[in-house]
Short mmCIF file of C-alpha atoms in Angstrom, two decimals:
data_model
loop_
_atom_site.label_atom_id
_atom_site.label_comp_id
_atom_site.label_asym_id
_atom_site.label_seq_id
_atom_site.Cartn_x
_atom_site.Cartn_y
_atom_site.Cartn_z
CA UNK A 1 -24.86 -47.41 24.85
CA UNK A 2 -27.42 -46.77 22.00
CA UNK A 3 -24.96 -43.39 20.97
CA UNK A 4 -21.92 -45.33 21.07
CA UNK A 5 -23.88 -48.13 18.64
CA UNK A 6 -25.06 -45.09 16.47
CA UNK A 7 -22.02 -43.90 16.09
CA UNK A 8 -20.27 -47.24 15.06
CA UNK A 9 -23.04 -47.29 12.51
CA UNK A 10 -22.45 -43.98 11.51
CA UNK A 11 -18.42 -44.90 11.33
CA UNK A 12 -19.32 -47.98 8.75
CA UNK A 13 -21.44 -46.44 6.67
CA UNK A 14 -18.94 -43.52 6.15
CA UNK A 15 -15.93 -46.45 5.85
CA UNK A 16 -18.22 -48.50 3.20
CA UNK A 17 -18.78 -44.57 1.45
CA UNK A 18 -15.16 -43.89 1.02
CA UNK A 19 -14.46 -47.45 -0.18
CA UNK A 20 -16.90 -47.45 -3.00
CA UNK A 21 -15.91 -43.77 -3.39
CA UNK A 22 -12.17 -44.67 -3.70
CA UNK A 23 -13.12 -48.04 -5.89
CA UNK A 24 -15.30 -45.43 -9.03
CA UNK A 25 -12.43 -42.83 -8.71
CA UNK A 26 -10.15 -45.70 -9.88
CA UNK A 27 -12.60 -47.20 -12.45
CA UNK A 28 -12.40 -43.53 -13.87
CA UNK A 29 -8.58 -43.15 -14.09
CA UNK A 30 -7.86 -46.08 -15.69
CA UNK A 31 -10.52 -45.22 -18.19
CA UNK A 32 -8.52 -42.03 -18.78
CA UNK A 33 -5.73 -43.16 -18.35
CA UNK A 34 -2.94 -43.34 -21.37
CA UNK A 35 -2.42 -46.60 -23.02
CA UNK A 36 0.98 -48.14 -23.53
CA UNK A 37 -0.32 -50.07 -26.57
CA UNK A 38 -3.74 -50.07 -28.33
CA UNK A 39 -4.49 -53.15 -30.95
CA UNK A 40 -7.39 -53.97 -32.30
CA UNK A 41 -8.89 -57.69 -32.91
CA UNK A 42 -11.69 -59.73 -34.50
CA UNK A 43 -13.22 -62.99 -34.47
CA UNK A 44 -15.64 -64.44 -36.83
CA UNK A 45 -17.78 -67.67 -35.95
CA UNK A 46 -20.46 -68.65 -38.71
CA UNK A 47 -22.52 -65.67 -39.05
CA UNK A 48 -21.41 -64.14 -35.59
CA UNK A 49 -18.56 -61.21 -35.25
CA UNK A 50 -17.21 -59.82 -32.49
CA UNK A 51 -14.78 -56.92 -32.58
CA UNK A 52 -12.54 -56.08 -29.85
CA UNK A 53 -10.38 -53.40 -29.20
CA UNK A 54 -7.27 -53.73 -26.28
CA UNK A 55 -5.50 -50.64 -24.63
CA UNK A 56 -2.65 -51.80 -22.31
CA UNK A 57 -2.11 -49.34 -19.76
CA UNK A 58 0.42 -49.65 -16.95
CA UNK A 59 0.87 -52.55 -14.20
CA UNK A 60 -1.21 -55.12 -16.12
CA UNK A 61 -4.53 -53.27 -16.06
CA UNK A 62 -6.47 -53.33 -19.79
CA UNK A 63 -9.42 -51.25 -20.96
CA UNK A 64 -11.27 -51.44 -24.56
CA UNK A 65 -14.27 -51.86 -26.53
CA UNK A 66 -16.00 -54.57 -28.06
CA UNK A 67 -18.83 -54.86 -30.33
CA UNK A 68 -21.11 -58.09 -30.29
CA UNK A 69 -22.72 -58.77 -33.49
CA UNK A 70 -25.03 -61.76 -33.27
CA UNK A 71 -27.67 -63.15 -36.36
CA UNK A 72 -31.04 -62.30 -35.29
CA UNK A 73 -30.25 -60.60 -32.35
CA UNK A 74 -29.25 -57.04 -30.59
CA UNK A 75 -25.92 -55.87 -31.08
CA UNK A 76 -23.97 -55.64 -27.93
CA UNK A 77 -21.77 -52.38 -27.42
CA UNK A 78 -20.08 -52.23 -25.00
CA UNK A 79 -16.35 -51.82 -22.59
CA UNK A 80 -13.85 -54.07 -21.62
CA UNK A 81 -12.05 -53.29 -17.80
CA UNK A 82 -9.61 -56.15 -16.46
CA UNK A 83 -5.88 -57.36 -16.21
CA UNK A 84 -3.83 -59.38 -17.42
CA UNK A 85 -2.66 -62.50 -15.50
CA UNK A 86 0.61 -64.26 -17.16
CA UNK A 87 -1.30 -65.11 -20.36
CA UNK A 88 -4.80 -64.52 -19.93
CA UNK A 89 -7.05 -61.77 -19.53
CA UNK A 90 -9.60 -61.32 -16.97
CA UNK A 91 -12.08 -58.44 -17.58
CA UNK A 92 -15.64 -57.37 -17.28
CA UNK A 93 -17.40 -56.54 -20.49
CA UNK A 94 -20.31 -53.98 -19.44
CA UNK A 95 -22.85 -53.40 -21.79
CA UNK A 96 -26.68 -51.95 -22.08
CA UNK A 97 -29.29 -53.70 -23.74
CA UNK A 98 -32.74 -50.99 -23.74
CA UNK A 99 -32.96 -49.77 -20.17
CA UNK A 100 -30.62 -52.50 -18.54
CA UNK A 101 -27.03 -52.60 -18.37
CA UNK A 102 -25.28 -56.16 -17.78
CA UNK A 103 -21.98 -56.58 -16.67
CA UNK A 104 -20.18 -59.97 -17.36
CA UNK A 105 -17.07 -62.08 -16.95
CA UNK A 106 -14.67 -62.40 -19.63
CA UNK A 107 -11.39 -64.71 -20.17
CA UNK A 108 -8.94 -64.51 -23.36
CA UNK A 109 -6.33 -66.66 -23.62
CA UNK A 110 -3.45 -64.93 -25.60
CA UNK A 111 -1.50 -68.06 -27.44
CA UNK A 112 1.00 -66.61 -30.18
CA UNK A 113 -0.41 -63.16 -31.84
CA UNK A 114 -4.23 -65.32 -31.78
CA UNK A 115 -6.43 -64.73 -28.83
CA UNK A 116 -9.05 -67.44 -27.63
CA UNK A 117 -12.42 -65.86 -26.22
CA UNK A 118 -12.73 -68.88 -23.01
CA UNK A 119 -15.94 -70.86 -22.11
CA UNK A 120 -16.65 -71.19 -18.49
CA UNK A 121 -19.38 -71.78 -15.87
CA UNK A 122 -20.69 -68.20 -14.62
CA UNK A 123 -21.91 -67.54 -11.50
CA UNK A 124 -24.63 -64.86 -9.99
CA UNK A 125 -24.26 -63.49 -6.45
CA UNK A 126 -26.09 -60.71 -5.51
CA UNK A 127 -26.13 -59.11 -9.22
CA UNK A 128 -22.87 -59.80 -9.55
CA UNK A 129 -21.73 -62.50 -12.03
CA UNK A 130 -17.95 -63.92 -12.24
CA UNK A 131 -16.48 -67.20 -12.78
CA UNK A 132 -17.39 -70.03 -10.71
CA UNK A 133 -14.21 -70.98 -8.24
CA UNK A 134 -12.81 -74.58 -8.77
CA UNK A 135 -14.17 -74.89 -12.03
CA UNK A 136 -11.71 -74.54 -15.15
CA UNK A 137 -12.06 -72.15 -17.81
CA UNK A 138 -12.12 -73.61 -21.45
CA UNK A 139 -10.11 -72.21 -24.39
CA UNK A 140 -9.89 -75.65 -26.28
CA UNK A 141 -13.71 -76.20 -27.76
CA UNK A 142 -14.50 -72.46 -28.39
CA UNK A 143 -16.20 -70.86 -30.99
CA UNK A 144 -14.67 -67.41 -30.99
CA UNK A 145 -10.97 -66.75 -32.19
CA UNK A 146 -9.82 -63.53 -32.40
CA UNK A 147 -7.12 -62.31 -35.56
CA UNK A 148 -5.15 -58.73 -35.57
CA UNK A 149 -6.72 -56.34 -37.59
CA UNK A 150 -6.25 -52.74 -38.26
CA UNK A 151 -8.16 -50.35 -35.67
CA UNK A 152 -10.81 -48.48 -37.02
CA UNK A 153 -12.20 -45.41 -35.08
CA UNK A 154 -16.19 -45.69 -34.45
CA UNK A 155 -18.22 -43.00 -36.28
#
């Protein structure tokens, strides 16, 4: 009996392995993956910038960069990974601040050629943060409004 539960332990742990394993792999090949369309946007709010760069790649997936630039505080580098869902974007913007790295929730709401950076309530579960269920994502009273522009390569 105790092999037979060691085993099954053993079985999990190499299942849970594979899974994660299988879920970085793909994290990785959409990052190098070719995009169908790169453009490049930015939205100006008082003395606040953010610039945000888009690369469509195949079956709805999206990868980028964007650049926080807030008065009197750190600038936040960082990488977009999401999809797109009818009109909106859901993606994670990862970014390091010193020694920690933070990964949140983002929502843009693409309404003609403008795109609307969304307010909504975040939630933290185990380290993880993501929009809280039932509760609706705002793209009416927001501050941040993001306009074409021409992409620039980082230096």
């Amino acid at each position: 009996m105790k092999n037979l539960s060691l085993f099954g332990l053993l079985l999990v742990c190499v299942g849970l392995g594979s899974c994660n394993k299988n879920q970085k792999e793909a994290g990785t090949q959409a990052l190098n993956e070719k995009p169908i369309e790169v453009k490049c946007y930015k939205a100006i709010y008082e003395k606040d910038t953010i610039n945000l760069k888009i690369n469509t790649l195949k079956n709805n997936k999206v990868s980028g960069d964007m650049v926080m630039k807030f008065a009197d505080m750190p600038v936040k580098d960082g990488k977009i990974a999401g999809e797109m869902r009818g009109d909106t974007l859901f993606a994670d913007y990862t970014f390091a601040l010193g020694a920690n790295t933070f990964k949140n929730p983002i929502a843009i709401l693409k309404r003609g050629e403008e795109l609307i950076l969304g307010n909504g309530q975040i939630e933290t579960y185990l380290g993880a943060s993501y929009f809280a269920k039932g509760k609706p994502i705002d793209f009416d009273n927001v501050k941040f409004k993001f306009t074409t522009v021409d992409c620039v390569e980082k230096k």
